[in-house]
mmCIF file of N, CA and C in Angstrom:
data_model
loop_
_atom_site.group_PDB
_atom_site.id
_atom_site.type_symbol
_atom_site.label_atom_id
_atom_site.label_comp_id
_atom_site.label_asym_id
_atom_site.label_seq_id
_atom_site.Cartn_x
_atom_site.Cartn_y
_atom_site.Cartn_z
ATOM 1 N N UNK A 26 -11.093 30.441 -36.862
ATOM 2 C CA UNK A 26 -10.750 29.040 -36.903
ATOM 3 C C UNK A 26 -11.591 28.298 -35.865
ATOM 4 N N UNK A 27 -12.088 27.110 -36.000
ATOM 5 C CA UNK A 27 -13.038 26.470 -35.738
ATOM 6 C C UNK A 27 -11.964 25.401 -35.008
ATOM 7 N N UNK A 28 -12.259 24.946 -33.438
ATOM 8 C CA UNK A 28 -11.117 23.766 -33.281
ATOM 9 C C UNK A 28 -12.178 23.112 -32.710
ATOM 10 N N UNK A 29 -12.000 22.893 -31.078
ATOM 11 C CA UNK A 29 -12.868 21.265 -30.441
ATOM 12 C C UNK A 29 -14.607 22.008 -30.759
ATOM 13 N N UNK A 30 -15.371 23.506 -30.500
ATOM 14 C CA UNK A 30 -16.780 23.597 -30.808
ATOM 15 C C UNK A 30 -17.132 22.607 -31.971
ATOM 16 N N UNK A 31 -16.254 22.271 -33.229
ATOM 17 C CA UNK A 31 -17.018 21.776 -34.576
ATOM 18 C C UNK A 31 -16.185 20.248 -34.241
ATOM 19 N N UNK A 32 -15.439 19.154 -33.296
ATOM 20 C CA UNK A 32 -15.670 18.176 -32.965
ATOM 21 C C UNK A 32 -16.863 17.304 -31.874
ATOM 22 N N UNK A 33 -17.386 18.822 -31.071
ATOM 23 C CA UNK A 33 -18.330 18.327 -30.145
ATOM 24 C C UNK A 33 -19.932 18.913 -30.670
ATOM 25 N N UNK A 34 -20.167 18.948 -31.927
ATOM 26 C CA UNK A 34 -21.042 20.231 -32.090
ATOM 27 C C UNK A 34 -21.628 19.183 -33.901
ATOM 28 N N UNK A 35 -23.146 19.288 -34.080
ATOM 29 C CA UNK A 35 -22.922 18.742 -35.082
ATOM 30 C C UNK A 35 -22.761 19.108 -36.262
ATOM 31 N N UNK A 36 -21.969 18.551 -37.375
ATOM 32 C CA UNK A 36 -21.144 19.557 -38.073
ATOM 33 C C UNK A 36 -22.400 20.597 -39.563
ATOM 34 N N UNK A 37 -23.706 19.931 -39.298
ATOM 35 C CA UNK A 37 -24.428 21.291 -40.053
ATOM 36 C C UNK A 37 -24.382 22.636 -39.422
ATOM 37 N N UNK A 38 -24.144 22.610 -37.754
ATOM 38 C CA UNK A 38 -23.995 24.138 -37.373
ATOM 39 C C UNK A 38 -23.194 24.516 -37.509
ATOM 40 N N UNK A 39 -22.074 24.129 -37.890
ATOM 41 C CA UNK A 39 -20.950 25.048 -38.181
ATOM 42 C C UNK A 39 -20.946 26.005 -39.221
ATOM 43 N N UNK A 40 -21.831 26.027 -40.335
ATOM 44 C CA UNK A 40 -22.264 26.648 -41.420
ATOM 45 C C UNK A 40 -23.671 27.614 -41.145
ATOM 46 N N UNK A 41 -24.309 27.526 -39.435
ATOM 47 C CA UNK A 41 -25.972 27.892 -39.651
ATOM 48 C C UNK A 41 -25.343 29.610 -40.023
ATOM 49 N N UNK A 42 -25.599 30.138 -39.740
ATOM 50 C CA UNK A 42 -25.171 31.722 -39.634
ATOM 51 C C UNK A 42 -23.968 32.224 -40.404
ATOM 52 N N UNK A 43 -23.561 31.270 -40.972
ATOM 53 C CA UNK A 43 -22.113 31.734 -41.377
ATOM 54 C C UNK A 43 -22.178 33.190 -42.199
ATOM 55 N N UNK A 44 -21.251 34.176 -42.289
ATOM 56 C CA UNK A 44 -21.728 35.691 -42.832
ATOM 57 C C UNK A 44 -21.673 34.866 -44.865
ATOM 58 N N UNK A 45 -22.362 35.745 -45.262
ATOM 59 C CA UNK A 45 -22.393 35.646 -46.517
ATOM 60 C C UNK A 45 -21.225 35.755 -47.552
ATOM 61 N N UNK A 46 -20.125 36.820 -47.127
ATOM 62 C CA UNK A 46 -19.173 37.182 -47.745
ATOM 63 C C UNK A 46 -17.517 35.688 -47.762
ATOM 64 N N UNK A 47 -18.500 34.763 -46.576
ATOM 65 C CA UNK A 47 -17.349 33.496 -46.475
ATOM 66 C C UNK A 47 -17.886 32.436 -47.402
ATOM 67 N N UNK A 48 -18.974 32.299 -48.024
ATOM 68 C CA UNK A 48 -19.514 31.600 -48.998
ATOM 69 C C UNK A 48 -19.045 32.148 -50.103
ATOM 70 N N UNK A 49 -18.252 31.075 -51.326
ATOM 71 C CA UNK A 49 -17.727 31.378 -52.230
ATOM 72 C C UNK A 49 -18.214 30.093 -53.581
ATOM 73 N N UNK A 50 -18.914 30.876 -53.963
ATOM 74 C CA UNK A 50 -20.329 30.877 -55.681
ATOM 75 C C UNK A 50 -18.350 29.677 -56.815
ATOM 76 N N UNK A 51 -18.911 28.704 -56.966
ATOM 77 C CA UNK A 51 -18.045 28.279 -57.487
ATOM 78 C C UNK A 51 -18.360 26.894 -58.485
ATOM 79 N N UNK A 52 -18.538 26.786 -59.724
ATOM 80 C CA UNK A 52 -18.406 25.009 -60.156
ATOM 81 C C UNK A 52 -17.921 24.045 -59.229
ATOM 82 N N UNK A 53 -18.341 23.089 -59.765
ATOM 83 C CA UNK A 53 -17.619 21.901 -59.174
ATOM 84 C C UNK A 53 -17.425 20.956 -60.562
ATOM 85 N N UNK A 54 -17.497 21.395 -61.527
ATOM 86 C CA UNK A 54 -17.756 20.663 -62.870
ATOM 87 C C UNK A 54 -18.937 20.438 -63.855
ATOM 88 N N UNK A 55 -18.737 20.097 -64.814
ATOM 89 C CA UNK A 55 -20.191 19.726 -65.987
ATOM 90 C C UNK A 55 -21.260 18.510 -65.490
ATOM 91 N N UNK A 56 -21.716 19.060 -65.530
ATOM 92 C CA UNK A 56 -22.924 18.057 -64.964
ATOM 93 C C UNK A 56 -24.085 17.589 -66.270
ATOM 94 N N UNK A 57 -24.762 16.876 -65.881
ATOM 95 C CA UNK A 57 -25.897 16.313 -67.309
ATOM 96 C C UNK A 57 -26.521 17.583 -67.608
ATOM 97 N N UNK A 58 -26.662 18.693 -66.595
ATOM 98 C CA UNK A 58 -27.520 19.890 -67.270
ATOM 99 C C UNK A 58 -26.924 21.183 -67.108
ATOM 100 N N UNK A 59 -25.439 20.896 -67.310
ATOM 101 C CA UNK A 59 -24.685 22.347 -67.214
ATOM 102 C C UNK A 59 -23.432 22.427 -65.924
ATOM 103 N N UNK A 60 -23.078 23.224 -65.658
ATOM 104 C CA UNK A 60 -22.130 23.715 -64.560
ATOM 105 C C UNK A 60 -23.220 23.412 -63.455
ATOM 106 N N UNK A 61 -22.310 22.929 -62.447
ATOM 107 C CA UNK A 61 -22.766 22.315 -61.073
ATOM 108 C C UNK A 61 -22.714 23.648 -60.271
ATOM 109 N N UNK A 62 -23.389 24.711 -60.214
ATOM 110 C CA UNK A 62 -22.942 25.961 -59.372
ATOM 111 C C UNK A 62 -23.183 25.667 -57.883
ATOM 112 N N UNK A 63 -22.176 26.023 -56.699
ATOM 113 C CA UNK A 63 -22.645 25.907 -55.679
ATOM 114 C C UNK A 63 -22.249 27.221 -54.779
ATOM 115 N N UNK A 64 -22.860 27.326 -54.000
ATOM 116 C CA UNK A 64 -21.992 28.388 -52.817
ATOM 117 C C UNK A 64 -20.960 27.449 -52.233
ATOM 118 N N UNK A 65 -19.458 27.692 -51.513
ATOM 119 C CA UNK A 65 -18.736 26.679 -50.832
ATOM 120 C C UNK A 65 -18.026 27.571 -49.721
ATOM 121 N N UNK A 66 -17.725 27.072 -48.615
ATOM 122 C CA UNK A 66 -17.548 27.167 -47.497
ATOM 123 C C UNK A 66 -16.536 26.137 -46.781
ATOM 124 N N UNK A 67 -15.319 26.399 -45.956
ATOM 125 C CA UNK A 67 -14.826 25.371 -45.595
ATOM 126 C C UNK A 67 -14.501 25.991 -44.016
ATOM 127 N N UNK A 68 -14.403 25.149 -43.105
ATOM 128 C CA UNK A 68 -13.821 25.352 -41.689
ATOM 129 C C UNK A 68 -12.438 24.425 -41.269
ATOM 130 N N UNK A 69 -11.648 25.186 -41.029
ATOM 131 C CA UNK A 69 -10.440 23.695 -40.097
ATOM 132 C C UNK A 69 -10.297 23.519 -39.128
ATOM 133 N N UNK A 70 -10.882 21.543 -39.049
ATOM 134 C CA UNK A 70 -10.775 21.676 -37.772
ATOM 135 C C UNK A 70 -9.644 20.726 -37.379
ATOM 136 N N UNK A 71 -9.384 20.064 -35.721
ATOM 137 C CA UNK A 71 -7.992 19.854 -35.701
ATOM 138 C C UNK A 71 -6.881 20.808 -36.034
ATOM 139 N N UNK A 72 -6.564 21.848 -35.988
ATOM 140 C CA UNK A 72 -5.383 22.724 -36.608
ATOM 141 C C UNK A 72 -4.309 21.964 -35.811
ATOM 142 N N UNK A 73 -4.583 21.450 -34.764
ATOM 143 C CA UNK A 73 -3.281 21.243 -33.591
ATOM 144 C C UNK A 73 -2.739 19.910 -34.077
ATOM 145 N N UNK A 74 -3.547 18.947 -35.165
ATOM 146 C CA UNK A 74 -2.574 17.747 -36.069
ATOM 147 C C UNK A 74 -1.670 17.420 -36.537
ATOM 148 N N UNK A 75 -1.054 18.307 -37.232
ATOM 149 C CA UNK A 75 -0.053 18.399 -37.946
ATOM 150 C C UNK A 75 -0.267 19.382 -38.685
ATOM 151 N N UNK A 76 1.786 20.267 -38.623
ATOM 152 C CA UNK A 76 1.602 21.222 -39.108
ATOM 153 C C UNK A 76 1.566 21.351 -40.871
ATOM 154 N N UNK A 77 1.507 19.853 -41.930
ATOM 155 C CA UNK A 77 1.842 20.516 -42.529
ATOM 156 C C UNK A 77 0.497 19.401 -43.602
ATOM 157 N N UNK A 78 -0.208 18.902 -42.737
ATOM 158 C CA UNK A 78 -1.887 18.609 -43.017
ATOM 159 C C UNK A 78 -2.663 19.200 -42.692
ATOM 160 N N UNK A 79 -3.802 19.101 -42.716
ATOM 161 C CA UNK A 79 -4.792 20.019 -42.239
ATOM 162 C C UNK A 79 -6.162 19.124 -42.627
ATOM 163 N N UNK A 80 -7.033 19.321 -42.182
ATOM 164 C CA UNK A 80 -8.439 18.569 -41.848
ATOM 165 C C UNK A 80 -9.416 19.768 -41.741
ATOM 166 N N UNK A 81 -10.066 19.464 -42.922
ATOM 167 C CA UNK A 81 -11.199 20.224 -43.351
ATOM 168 C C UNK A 81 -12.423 20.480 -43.608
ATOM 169 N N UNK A 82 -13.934 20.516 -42.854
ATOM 170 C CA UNK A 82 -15.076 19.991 -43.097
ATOM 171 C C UNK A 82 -15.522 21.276 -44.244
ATOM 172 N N UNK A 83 -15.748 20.674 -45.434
ATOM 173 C CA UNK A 83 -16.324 21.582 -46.449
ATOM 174 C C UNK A 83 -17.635 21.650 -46.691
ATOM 175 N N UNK A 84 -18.450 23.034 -46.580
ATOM 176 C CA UNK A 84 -19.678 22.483 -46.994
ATOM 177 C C UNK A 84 -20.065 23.040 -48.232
ATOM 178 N N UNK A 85 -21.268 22.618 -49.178
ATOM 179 C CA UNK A 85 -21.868 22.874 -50.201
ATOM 180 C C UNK A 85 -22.959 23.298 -50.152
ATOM 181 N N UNK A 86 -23.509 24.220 -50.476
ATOM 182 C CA UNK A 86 -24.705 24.987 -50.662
ATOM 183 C C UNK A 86 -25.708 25.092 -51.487
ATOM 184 N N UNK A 87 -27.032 25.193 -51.890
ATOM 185 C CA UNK A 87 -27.821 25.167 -53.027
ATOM 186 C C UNK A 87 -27.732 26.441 -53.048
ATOM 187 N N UNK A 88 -27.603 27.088 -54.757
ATOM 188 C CA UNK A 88 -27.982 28.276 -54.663
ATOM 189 C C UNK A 88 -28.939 28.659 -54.879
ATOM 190 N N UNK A 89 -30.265 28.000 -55.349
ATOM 191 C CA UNK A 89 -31.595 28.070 -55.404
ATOM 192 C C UNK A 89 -32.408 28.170 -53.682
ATOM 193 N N UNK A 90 -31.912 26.887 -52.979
ATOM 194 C CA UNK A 90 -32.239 26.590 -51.630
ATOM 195 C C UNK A 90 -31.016 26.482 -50.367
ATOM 196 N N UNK A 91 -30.292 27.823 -50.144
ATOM 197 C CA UNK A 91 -29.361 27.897 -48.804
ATOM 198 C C UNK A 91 -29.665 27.139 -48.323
ATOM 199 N N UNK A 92 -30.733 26.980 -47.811
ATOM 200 C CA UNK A 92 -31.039 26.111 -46.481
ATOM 201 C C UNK A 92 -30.551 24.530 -46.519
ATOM 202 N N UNK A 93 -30.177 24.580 -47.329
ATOM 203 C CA UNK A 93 -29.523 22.968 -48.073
ATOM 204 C C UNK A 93 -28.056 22.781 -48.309
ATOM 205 N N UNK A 94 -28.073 22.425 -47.229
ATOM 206 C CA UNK A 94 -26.363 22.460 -46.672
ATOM 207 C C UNK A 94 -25.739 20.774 -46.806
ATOM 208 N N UNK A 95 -24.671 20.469 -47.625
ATOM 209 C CA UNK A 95 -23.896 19.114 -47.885
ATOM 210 C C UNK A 95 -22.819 19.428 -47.207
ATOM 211 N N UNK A 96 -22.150 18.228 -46.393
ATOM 212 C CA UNK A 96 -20.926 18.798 -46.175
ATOM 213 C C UNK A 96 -19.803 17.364 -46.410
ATOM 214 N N UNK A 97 -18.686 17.989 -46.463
ATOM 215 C CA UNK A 97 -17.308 16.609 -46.342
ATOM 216 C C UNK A 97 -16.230 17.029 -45.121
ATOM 217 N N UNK A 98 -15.654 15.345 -45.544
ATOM 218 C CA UNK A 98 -14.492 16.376 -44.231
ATOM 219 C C UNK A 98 -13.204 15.462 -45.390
ATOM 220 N N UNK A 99 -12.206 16.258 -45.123
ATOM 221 C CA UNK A 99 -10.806 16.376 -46.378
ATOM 222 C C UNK A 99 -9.830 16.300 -45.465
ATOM 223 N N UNK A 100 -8.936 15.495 -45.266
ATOM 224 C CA UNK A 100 -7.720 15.581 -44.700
ATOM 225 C C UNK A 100 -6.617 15.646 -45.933
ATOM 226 N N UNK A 101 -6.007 17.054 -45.931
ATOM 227 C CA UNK A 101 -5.216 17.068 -47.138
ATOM 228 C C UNK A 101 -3.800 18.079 -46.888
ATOM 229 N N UNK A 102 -2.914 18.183 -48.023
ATOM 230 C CA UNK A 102 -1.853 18.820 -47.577
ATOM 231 C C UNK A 102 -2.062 20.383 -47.025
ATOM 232 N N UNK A 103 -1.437 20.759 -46.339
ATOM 233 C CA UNK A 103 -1.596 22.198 -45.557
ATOM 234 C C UNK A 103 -1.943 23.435 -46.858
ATOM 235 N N UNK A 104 -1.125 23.129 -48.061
ATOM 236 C CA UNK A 104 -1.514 24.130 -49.124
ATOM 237 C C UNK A 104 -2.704 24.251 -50.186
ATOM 238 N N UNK A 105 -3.306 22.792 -49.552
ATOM 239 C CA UNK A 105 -4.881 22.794 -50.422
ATOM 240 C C UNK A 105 -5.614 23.748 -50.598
ATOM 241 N N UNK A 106 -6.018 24.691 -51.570
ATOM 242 C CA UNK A 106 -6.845 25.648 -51.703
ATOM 243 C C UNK A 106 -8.634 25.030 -51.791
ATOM 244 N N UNK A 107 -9.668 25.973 -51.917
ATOM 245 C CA UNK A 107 -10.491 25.772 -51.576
ATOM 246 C C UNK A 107 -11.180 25.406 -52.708
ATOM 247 N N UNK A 108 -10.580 26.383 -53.831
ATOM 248 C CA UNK A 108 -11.014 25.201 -55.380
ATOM 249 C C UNK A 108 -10.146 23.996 -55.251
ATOM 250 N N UNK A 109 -9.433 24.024 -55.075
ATOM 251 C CA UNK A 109 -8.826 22.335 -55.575
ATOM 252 C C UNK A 109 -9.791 21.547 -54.507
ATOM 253 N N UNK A 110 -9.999 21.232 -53.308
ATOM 254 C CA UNK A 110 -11.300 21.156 -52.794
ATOM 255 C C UNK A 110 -12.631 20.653 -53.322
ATOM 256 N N UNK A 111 -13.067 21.673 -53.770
ATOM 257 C CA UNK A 111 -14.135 22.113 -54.838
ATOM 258 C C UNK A 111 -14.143 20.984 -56.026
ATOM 259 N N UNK A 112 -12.853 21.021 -56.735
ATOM 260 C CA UNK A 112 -12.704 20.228 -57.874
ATOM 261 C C UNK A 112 -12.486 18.644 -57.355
ATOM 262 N N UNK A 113 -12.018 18.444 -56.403
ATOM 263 C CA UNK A 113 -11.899 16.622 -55.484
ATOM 264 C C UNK A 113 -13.497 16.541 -55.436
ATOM 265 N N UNK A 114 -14.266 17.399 -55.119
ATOM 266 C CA UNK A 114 -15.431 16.968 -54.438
ATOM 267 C C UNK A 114 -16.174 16.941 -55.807
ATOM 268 N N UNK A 115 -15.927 17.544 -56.933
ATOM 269 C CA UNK A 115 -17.113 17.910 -58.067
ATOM 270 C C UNK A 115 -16.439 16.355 -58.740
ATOM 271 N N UNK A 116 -15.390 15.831 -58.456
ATOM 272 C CA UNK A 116 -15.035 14.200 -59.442
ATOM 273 C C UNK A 116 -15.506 13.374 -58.858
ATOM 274 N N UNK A 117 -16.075 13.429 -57.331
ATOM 275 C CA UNK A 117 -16.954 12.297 -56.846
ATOM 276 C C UNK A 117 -18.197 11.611 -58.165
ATOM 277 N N UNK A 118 -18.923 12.517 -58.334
ATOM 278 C CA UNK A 118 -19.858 12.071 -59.489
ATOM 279 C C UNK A 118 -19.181 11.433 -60.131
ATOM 280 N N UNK A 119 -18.516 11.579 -60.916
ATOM 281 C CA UNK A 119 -17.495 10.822 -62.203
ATOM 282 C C UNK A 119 -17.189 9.084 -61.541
ATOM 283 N N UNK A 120 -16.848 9.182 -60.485
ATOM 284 C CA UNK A 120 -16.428 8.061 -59.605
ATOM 285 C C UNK A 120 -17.302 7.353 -59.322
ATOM 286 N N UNK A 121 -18.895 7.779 -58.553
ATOM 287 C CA UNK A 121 -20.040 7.120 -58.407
ATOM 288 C C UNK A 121 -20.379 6.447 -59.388
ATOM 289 N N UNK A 122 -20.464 7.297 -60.946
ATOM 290 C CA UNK A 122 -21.018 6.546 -62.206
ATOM 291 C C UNK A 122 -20.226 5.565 -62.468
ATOM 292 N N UNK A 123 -19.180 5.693 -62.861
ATOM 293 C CA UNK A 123 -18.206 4.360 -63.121
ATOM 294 C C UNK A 123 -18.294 3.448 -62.336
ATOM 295 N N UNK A 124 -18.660 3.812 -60.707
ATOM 296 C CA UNK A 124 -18.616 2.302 -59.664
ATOM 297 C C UNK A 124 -19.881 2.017 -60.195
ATOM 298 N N UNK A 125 -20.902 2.585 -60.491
ATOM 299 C CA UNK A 125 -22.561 2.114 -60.638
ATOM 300 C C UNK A 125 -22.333 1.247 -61.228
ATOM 301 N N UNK A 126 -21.602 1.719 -63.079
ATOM 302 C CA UNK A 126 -21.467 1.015 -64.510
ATOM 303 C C UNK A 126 -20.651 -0.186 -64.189
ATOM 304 N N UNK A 127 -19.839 -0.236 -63.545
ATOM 305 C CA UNK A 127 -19.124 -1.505 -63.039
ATOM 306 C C UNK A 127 -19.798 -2.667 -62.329
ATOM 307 N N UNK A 128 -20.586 -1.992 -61.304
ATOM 308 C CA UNK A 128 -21.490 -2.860 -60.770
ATOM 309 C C UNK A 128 -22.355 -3.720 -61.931
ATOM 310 N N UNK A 129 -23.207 -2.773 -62.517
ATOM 311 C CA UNK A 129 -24.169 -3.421 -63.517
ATOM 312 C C UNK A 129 -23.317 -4.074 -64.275
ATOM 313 N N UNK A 130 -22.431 -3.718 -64.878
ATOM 314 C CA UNK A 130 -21.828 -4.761 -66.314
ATOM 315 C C UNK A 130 -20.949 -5.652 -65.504
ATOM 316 N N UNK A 131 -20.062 -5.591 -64.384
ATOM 317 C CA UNK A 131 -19.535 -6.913 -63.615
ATOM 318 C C UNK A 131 -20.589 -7.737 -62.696
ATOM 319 N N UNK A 132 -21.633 -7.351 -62.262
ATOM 320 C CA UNK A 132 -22.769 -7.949 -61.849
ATOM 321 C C UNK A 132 -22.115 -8.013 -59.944
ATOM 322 N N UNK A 133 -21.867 -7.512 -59.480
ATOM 323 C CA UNK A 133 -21.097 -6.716 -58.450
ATOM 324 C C UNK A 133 -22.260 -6.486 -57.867
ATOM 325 N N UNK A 134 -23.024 -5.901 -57.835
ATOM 326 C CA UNK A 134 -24.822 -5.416 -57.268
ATOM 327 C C UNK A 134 -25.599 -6.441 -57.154
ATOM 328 N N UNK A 135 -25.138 -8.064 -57.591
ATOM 329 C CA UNK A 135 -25.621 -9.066 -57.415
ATOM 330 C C UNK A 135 -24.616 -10.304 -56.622
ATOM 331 N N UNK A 136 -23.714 -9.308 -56.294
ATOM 332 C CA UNK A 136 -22.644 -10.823 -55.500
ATOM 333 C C UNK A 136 -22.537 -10.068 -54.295
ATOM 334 N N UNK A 137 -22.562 -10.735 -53.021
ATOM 335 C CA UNK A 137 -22.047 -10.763 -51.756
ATOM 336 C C UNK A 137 -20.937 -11.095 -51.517
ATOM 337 N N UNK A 138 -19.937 -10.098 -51.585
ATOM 338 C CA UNK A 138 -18.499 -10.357 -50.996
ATOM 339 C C UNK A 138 -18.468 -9.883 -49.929
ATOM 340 N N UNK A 139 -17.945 -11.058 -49.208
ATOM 341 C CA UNK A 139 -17.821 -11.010 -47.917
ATOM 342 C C UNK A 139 -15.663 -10.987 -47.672
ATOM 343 N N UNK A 140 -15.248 -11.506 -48.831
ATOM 344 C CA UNK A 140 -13.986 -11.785 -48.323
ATOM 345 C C UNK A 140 -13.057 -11.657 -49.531
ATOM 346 N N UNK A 141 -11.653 -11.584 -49.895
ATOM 347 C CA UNK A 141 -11.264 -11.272 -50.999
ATOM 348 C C UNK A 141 -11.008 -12.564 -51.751
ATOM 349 N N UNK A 142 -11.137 -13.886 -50.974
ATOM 350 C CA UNK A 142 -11.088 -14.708 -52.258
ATOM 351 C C UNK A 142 -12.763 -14.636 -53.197
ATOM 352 N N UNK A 143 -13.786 -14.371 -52.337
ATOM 353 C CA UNK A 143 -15.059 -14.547 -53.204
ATOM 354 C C UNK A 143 -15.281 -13.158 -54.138
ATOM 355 N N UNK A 144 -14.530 -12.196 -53.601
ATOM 356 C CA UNK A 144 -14.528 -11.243 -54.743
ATOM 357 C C UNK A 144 -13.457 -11.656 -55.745
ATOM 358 N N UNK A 145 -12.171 -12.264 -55.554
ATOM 359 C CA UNK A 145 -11.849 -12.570 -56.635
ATOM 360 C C UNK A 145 -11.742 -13.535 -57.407
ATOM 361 N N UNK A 146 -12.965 -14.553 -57.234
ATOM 362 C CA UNK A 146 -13.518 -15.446 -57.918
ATOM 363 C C UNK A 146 -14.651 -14.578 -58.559
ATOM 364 N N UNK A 147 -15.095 -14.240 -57.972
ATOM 365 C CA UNK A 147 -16.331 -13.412 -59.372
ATOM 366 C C UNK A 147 -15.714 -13.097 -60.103
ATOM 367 N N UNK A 148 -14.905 -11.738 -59.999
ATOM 368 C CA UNK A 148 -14.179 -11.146 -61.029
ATOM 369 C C UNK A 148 -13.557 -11.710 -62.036
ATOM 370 N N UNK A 149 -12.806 -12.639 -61.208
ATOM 371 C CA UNK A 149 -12.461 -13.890 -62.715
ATOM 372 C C UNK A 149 -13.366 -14.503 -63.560
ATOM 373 N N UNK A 150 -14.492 -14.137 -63.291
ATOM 374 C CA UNK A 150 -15.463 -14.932 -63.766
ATOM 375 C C UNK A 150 -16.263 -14.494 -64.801
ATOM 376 N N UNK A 151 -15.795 -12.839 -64.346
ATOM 377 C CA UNK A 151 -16.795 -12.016 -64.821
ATOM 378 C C UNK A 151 -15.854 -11.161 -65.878
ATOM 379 N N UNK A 152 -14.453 -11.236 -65.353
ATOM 380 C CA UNK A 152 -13.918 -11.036 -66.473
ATOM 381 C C UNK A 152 -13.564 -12.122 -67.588
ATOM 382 N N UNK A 153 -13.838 -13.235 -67.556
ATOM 383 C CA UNK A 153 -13.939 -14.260 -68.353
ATOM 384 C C UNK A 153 -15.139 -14.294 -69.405
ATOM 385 N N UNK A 154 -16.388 -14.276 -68.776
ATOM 386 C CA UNK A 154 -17.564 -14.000 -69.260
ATOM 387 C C UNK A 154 -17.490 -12.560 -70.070
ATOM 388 N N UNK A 155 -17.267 -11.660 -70.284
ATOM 389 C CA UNK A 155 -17.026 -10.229 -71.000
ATOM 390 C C UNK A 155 -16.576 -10.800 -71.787
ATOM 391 N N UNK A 156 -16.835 -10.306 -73.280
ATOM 392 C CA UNK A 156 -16.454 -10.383 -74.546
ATOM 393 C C UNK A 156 -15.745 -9.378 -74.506
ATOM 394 N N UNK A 157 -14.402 -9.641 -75.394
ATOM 395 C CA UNK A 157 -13.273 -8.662 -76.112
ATOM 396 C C UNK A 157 -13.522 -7.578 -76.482
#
């Protein structure tokens, strides 16, 4: 268990050396050219937070190029497994595309909101402008 070394330490070393047998070969979902395969790896840090959360920096691996390390950090319930993990992090994509497609067809990538009435004057605007 990893506690204050991986808050004072930056968090790609926490993965440099890691033994091979703690990397676990896993999907993260369908992707445009197949299963997303990655190696995955997680450390907890904070354990002393709460006993029944837990805070988790996960990292992702290329399996073509190790040396290509992604990582997150997950604050989630104490019984989170490391696929369910895995599967939060593989729906990011799904989420990016839809904010993209939203942007482009609400025109969102072209307005400066600075405040919530000027975002929700576009939107009215823009949901007005959209055909049925």
């Amino acid at each position: 268990m990893v506690t204050r070394w991986a808050i004072d330490h930056p968090v790609h070393d926490l993965f440099n050396g890691l033994a091979r047998q703690k990397w676990k070969r896993r999907s993260c979902g369908a992707g445009a050219h197949g299963l997303r395969i990655y190696d995955w790896a997680r450390f907890e840090v904070r354990p002393w937070h709460r006993s029944d959360r837990r805070h988790w920096v996960i990292a992702r691996r290329s399996v073509a190029r190790p040396q290509e390390i992604s990582s997150y950090t997950a604050y989630c319930p104490a019984e989170t497994t490391l696929d369910d993990l895995i599967r939060i992090a593989g729906s990011r994509w799904a989420i990016e595309e839809c904010s993209q497609s939203a942007k482009q067809e609400c025109g969102l990538d072209d307005c400066q909101v600075r405040r919530y009435p000027g975002w929700h004057r576009h939107m009215t605007l823009a949901m007005a402008a959209t055909p049925a």
